[in-house]
Amino acid sequence: MFSGIVERTAEVVGIRTDRQNKDFTLRADFAQELKIDQSIAHNGVCLTVVGIEGDTYTVTAMKETLDRSNLGLLKVGDLVNLERSMKPDALLDGHIVQGHVDQTARCTAKEDADGSWYFTFEYEPQGGGLCTVEKGSVAVNGVSLTVCDSKAGSFRVAIIPYTMEHTNFCRLETGSVVNLEFDIVGKYIARLMEQYR
């Protein structure tokens, strides 16, 4: 489980295709603290560490993950948001994030807000609780954010300077594809409502 509070970004330094899987090697200053089988969220996608060498580590993404997320679009040199899994005694500073990306969205607007920024994202509505609500939570590339201007198939978020500097939001532009994980509580409520209609 994660909180959506990104620890740092890491640069993709290698990508290897193995049949329908892709191995991503990233350079991170905490690589030597990791262990094989550890779970780390990459742009909000929970992946397992399969190799460690020096200041780099490697994770594998299977076809389902590549199809549902933006990981298949990564190139060497791209920045990825990282968050290690929460410890049981940790503060929940963001919201409950599972690291199970629901779908992708495309950035359709980036607006300067005199020191902060507004980003607008559009996505294909799919039902089943895959939606946003005003002032609710959503994880965008693994970053826990508060929704504003929630509409069917789109929403806007406000990004403060700290988040801009310490996540890959600094590289997002109009047209960028991001990962979305909708609020887990909302998804369960939607499922229960479907069952008891």
Short mmCIF file of the C-alpha atoms (twelve columns), coordinates in Angstrom:
data_MODEL
# 
_entry.id   MODEL 
# 
loop_
_atom_site.group_PDB 
_atom_site.id 
_atom_site.type_symbol 
_atom_site.label_atom_id 
_atom_site.label_alt_id 
_atom_site.label_comp_id 
_atom_site.label_asym_id 
_atom_site.label_seq_id 
_atom_site.Cartn_x 
_atom_site.Cartn_y 
_atom_site.Cartn_z 
_atom_site.pdbx_PDB_model_num 
ATOM 1   C CA . MET A 1   0.000   0.000   0.000   1 
ATOM 2   C CA . PHE A 2   1.121   3.550   -0.775  1 
ATOM 3   C CA . SER A 3   0.086   7.065   0.196   1 
ATOM 4   C CA . GLY A 4   0.678   8.955   -3.033  1 
ATOM 5   C CA . ILE A 5   3.471   11.021  -1.487  1 
ATOM 6   C CA . VAL A 6   6.303   10.693  -4.010  1 
ATOM 7   C CA . GLU A 7   9.728   10.226  -2.410  1 
ATOM 8   C CA . ARG A 8   11.801  11.199  -5.414  1 
ATOM 9   C CA . THR A 9   12.110  10.846  -9.156  1 
ATOM 10  C CA . ALA A 10  14.483  8.463   -10.888 1 
ATOM 11  C CA . GLU A 11  15.854  8.429   -14.415 1 
ATOM 12  C CA . VAL A 12  15.229  5.476   -16.699 1 
ATOM 13  C CA . VAL A 13  18.687  4.304   -17.784 1 
ATOM 14  C CA . GLY A 14  17.789  1.064   -19.537 1 
ATOM 15  C CA . ILE A 15  14.836  -0.714  -21.133 1 
ATOM 16  C CA . ARG A 16  14.917  -4.336  -22.261 1 
ATOM 17  C CA . THR A 17  12.074  -6.150  -23.999 1 
ATOM 18  C CA . ASP A 18  11.598  -9.829  -23.118 1 
ATOM 19  C CA . ARG A 19  8.718   -11.231 -25.187 1 
ATOM 20  C CA . GLN A 20  5.672   -9.250  -23.963 1 
ATOM 21  C CA . ASN A 21  7.416   -7.960  -20.831 1 
ATOM 22  C CA . LYS A 22  9.670   -4.955  -20.369 1 
ATOM 23  C CA . ASP A 23  12.489  -4.635  -17.851 1 
ATOM 24  C CA . PHE A 24  13.137  -1.070  -16.712 1 
ATOM 25  C CA . THR A 25  16.420  -0.124  -15.067 1 
ATOM 26  C CA . LEU A 26  16.380  3.102   -13.053 1 
ATOM 27  C CA . ARG A 27  19.081  5.104   -11.307 1 
ATOM 28  C CA . ALA A 28  18.044  5.987   -7.747  1 
ATOM 29  C CA . ASP A 29  20.066  7.139   -4.759  1 
ATOM 30  C CA . PHE A 30  18.297  4.590   -2.546  1 
ATOM 31  C CA . ALA A 31  19.078  1.583   -4.782  1 
ATOM 32  C CA . GLN A 32  21.473  0.059   -2.240  1 
ATOM 33  C CA . GLU A 33  18.744  0.199   0.435   1 
ATOM 34  C CA . LEU A 34  16.434  -1.982  -1.665  1 
ATOM 35  C CA . LYS A 35  16.072  -5.734  -1.660  1 
ATOM 36  C CA . ILE A 36  14.932  -8.198  -4.266  1 
ATOM 37  C CA . ASP A 37  11.109  -8.730  -4.177  1 
ATOM 38  C CA . GLN A 38  10.484  -5.267  -2.713  1 
ATOM 39  C CA . SER A 39  7.481   -3.336  -4.047  1 
ATOM 40  C CA . ILE A 40  7.913   0.217   -5.341  1 
ATOM 41  C CA . ALA A 41  5.359   2.438   -7.067  1 
ATOM 42  C CA . HIS A 42  6.592   3.749   -10.441 1 
ATOM 43  C CA . ASN A 43  4.357   6.553   -11.742 1 
ATOM 44  C CA . GLY A 44  1.805   4.942   -9.429  1 
ATOM 45  C CA . VAL A 45  2.310   1.380   -10.700 1 
ATOM 46  C CA . CYS A 46  3.396   -1.158  -8.082  1 
ATOM 47  C CA . LEU A 47  6.355   -3.137  -9.492  1 
ATOM 48  C CA . THR A 48  8.698   -5.678  -7.920  1 
ATOM 49  C CA . VAL A 49  12.446  -5.181  -7.731  1 
ATOM 50  C CA . VAL A 50  14.129  -8.028  -9.648  1 
ATOM 51  C CA . GLY A 51  17.734  -6.812  -9.752  1 
ATOM 52  C CA . ILE A 52  20.082  -4.358  -8.010  1 
ATOM 53  C CA . GLU A 53  23.456  -3.181  -9.271  1 
ATOM 54  C CA . GLY A 54  25.310  -0.191  -7.822  1 
ATOM 55  C CA . ASP A 55  23.033  2.837   -7.891  1 
ATOM 56  C CA . THR A 56  20.542  1.187   -10.245 1 
ATOM 57  C CA . TYR A 57  17.775  -1.355  -9.867  1 
ATOM 58  C CA . THR A 58  15.514  -3.212  -12.286 1 
ATOM 59  C CA . VAL A 59  11.788  -3.945  -12.308 1 
ATOM 60  C CA . THR A 60  9.616   -5.899  -14.759 1 
ATOM 61  C CA . ALA A 61  6.266   -4.857  -16.213 1 
ATOM 62  C CA . MET A 62  4.034   -7.416  -17.926 1 
ATOM 63  C CA . LYS A 63  1.754   -6.791  -20.913 1 
ATOM 64  C CA . GLU A 64  -1.361  -6.042  -18.799 1 
ATOM 65  C CA . THR A 65  0.562   -3.336  -16.938 1 
ATOM 66  C CA . LEU A 66  2.052   -1.894  -20.124 1 
ATOM 67  C CA . ASP A 67  -1.383  -1.787  -21.791 1 
ATOM 68  C CA . ARG A 68  -3.139  -0.125  -18.844 1 
ATOM 69  C CA . SER A 69  -0.462  2.407   -17.869 1 
ATOM 70  C CA . ASN A 70  1.990   4.842   -19.422 1 
ATOM 71  C CA . LEU A 71  4.997   2.635   -18.643 1 
ATOM 72  C CA . GLY A 72  5.038   1.264   -22.173 1 
ATOM 73  C CA . LEU A 73  5.695   4.828   -23.401 1 
ATOM 74  C CA . LEU A 74  8.797   5.317   -21.254 1 
ATOM 75  C CA . LYS A 75  12.116  6.053   -22.948 1 
ATOM 76  C CA . VAL A 76  15.674  6.166   -21.625 1 
ATOM 77  C CA . GLY A 77  16.124  9.547   -19.943 1 
ATOM 78  C CA . ASP A 78  12.522  9.863   -18.759 1 
ATOM 79  C CA . LEU A 79  11.804  10.686  -15.112 1 
ATOM 80  C CA . VAL A 80  9.633   8.332   -13.081 1 
ATOM 81  C CA . ASN A 81  7.930   9.143   -9.759  1 
ATOM 82  C CA . LEU A 82  8.939   6.687   -7.017  1 
ATOM 83  C CA . GLU A 83  7.348   5.753   -3.716  1 
ATOM 84  C CA . ARG A 84  8.334   2.835   -1.538  1 
ATOM 85  C CA . SER A 85  5.491   1.012   0.189   1 
ATOM 86  C CA . MET A 86  4.177   2.387   3.461   1 
ATOM 87  C CA . LYS A 87  5.266   1.031   6.821   1 
ATOM 88  C CA . PRO A 88  2.468   0.103   9.256   1 
ATOM 89  C CA . ASP A 89  3.430   2.923   11.631  1 
ATOM 90  C CA . ALA A 90  3.752   5.603   8.935   1 
ATOM 91  C CA . LEU A 91  1.568   8.686   8.732   1 
ATOM 92  C CA . LEU A 92  -0.962  8.592   5.904   1 
ATOM 93  C CA . ASP A 93  -0.066  12.001  4.471   1 
ATOM 94  C CA . GLY A 94  -1.829  11.467  1.132   1 
ATOM 95  C CA . HIS A 95  -4.628  8.942   0.648   1 
ATOM 96  C CA . ILE A 96  -4.876  5.160   0.305   1 
ATOM 97  C CA . VAL A 97  -3.178  4.228   -2.964  1 
ATOM 98  C CA . GLN A 98  -2.834  0.579   -3.982  1 
ATOM 99  C CA . GLY A 99  -0.417  0.973   -6.871  1 
ATOM 100 C CA . HIS A 100 -3.006  -0.590  -9.205  1 
ATOM 101 C CA . VAL A 101 -3.454  1.895   -12.041 1 
ATOM 102 C CA . ASP A 102 -6.980  1.972   -13.469 1 
ATOM 103 C CA . GLN A 103 -6.283  3.688   -16.776 1 
ATOM 104 C CA . THR A 104 -4.418  6.521   -18.453 1 
ATOM 105 C CA . ALA A 105 -5.432  10.116  -19.127 1 
ATOM 106 C CA . ARG A 106 -4.101  12.840  -21.368 1 
ATOM 107 C CA . CYS A 107 -3.139  16.339  -20.223 1 
ATOM 108 C CA . THR A 108 -5.265  18.826  -22.156 1 
ATOM 109 C CA . ALA A 109 -4.262  22.051  -20.431 1 
ATOM 110 C CA . LYS A 110 -1.466  23.459  -18.266 1 
ATOM 111 C CA . GLU A 111 -2.144  26.876  -16.761 1 
ATOM 112 C CA . ASP A 112 0.109   29.157  -14.753 1 
ATOM 113 C CA . ALA A 113 -1.652  30.176  -11.521 1 
ATOM 114 C CA . ASP A 114 0.817   32.857  -10.396 1 
ATOM 115 C CA . GLY A 115 3.195   30.569  -8.519  1 
ATOM 116 C CA . SER A 116 1.301   27.316  -8.844  1 
ATOM 117 C CA . TRP A 117 -0.136  25.462  -11.839 1 
ATOM 118 C CA . TYR A 118 -3.429  23.919  -12.903 1 
ATOM 119 C CA . PHE A 119 -3.355  20.751  -14.991 1 
ATOM 120 C CA . THR A 120 -6.457  19.455  -16.756 1 
ATOM 121 C CA . PHE A 121 -6.716  15.773  -17.667 1 
ATOM 122 C CA . GLU A 122 -9.212  13.966  -19.877 1 
ATOM 123 C CA . TYR A 123 -9.910  10.233  -19.751 1 
ATOM 124 C CA . GLU A 124 -12.366 7.732   -21.206 1 
ATOM 125 C CA . PRO A 125 -15.144 7.155   -18.625 1 
ATOM 126 C CA . GLN A 126 -15.524 3.437   -17.926 1 
ATOM 127 C CA . GLY A 127 -17.973 3.258   -15.017 1 
ATOM 128 C CA . GLY A 128 -17.456 1.053   -11.979 1 
ATOM 129 C CA . GLY A 129 -16.317 3.923   -9.776  1 
ATOM 130 C CA . LEU A 130 -13.626 5.031   -12.235 1 
ATOM 131 C CA . CYS A 131 -14.486 8.680   -11.799 1 
ATOM 132 C CA . THR A 132 -13.575 11.704  -9.738  1 
ATOM 133 C CA . VAL A 133 -15.604 13.826  -7.337  1 
ATOM 134 C CA . GLU A 134 -15.130 17.448  -6.380  1 
ATOM 135 C CA . LYS A 135 -12.547 17.753  -3.572  1 
ATOM 136 C CA . GLY A 136 -11.995 13.994  -3.694  1 
ATOM 137 C CA . SER A 137 -8.649  12.244  -4.123  1 
ATOM 138 C CA . VAL A 138 -7.012  10.871  -7.249  1 
ATOM 139 C CA . ALA A 139 -3.491  9.593   -7.889  1 
ATOM 140 C CA . VAL A 140 -1.899  11.019  -11.046 1 
ATOM 141 C CA . ASN A 141 1.387   9.278   -11.918 1 
ATOM 142 C CA . GLY A 142 1.340   8.116   -8.312  1 
ATOM 143 C CA . VAL A 143 0.940   11.620  -6.837  1 
ATOM 144 C CA . SER A 144 -1.932  12.026  -4.352  1 
ATOM 145 C CA . LEU A 145 -3.930  15.078  -5.461  1 
ATOM 146 C CA . THR A 146 -7.202  16.824  -4.696  1 
ATOM 147 C CA . VAL A 147 -9.664  17.113  -7.569  1 
ATOM 148 C CA . CYS A 148 -11.202 20.386  -8.675  1 
ATOM 149 C CA . ASP A 149 -13.555 20.978  -11.609 1 
ATOM 150 C CA . SER A 150 -14.651 17.327  -11.687 1 
ATOM 151 C CA . LYS A 151 -16.640 16.482  -14.820 1 
ATOM 152 C CA . ALA A 152 -17.560 13.328  -16.686 1 
ATOM 153 C CA . GLY A 153 -14.298 12.291  -18.288 1 
ATOM 154 C CA . SER A 154 -12.146 15.176  -17.065 1 
ATOM 155 C CA . PHE A 155 -10.855 16.930  -13.979 1 
ATOM 156 C CA . ARG A 156 -8.342  19.548  -12.925 1 
ATOM 157 C CA . VAL A 157 -5.694  19.525  -10.179 1 
ATOM 158 C CA . ALA A 158 -3.586  22.288  -8.649  1 
ATOM 159 C CA . ILE A 159 0.161   21.726  -8.344  1 
ATOM 160 C CA . ILE A 160 2.235   23.684  -5.823  1 
ATOM 161 C CA . PRO A 161 5.896   24.553  -6.537  1 
ATOM 162 C CA . TYR A 162 7.254   21.798  -4.263  1 
ATOM 163 C CA . THR A 163 5.310   19.107  -6.136  1 
ATOM 164 C CA . MET A 164 6.352   20.617  -9.468  1 
ATOM 165 C CA . GLU A 165 10.023  20.466  -8.492  1 
ATOM 166 C CA . HIS A 166 10.034  17.027  -6.843  1 
ATOM 167 C CA . THR A 167 7.901   14.948  -9.231  1 
ATOM 168 C CA . ASN A 168 7.750   14.434  -12.972 1 
ATOM 169 C CA . PHE A 169 4.992   17.062  -13.214 1 
ATOM 170 C CA . CYS A 170 7.914   19.340  -14.143 1 
ATOM 171 C CA . ARG A 171 8.019   17.539  -17.509 1 
ATOM 172 C CA . LEU A 172 4.289   17.241  -18.182 1 
ATOM 173 C CA . GLU A 173 2.921   19.263  -21.073 1 
ATOM 174 C CA . THR A 174 -0.298  19.326  -23.075 1 
ATOM 175 C CA . GLY A 175 -0.561  15.895  -24.695 1 
ATOM 176 C CA . SER A 176 1.393   14.030  -21.990 1 
ATOM 177 C CA . VAL A 177 -0.090  10.669  -20.959 1 
ATOM 178 C CA . VAL A 178 -0.397  9.986   -17.216 1 
ATOM 179 C CA . ASN A 179 -1.535  7.099   -15.035 1 
ATOM 180 C CA . LEU A 180 -4.724  7.381   -12.975 1 
ATOM 181 C CA . GLU A 181 -5.706  5.465   -9.874  1 
ATOM 182 C CA . PHE A 182 -9.163  6.446   -8.700  1 
ATOM 183 C CA . ASP A 183 -10.152 6.440   -5.037  1 
ATOM 184 C CA . ILE A 184 -10.492 2.859   -3.734  1 
ATOM 185 C CA . VAL A 185 -13.423 3.744   -1.441  1 
ATOM 186 C CA . GLY A 186 -15.345 5.188   -4.393  1 
ATOM 187 C CA . LYS A 187 -14.709 2.052   -6.445  1 
ATOM 188 C CA . TYR A 188 -16.060 -0.231  -3.698  1 
ATOM 189 C CA . ILE A 189 -19.139 1.946   -3.187  1 
ATOM 190 C CA . ALA A 190 -19.853 1.911   -6.925  1 
ATOM 191 C CA . ARG A 191 -19.525 -1.884  -7.007  1 
ATOM 192 C CA . LEU A 192 -21.865 -2.340  -4.038  1 
ATOM 193 C CA . MET A 193 -24.441 -0.049  -5.624  1 
ATOM 194 C CA . GLU A 194 -24.327 -2.109  -8.811  1 
ATOM 195 C CA . GLN A 195 -24.876 -5.357  -6.879  1 
ATOM 196 C CA . TYR A 196 -27.834 -4.099  -4.839  1 
ATOM 197 C CA . ARG A 197 -29.841 -2.341  -7.519  1 
# 
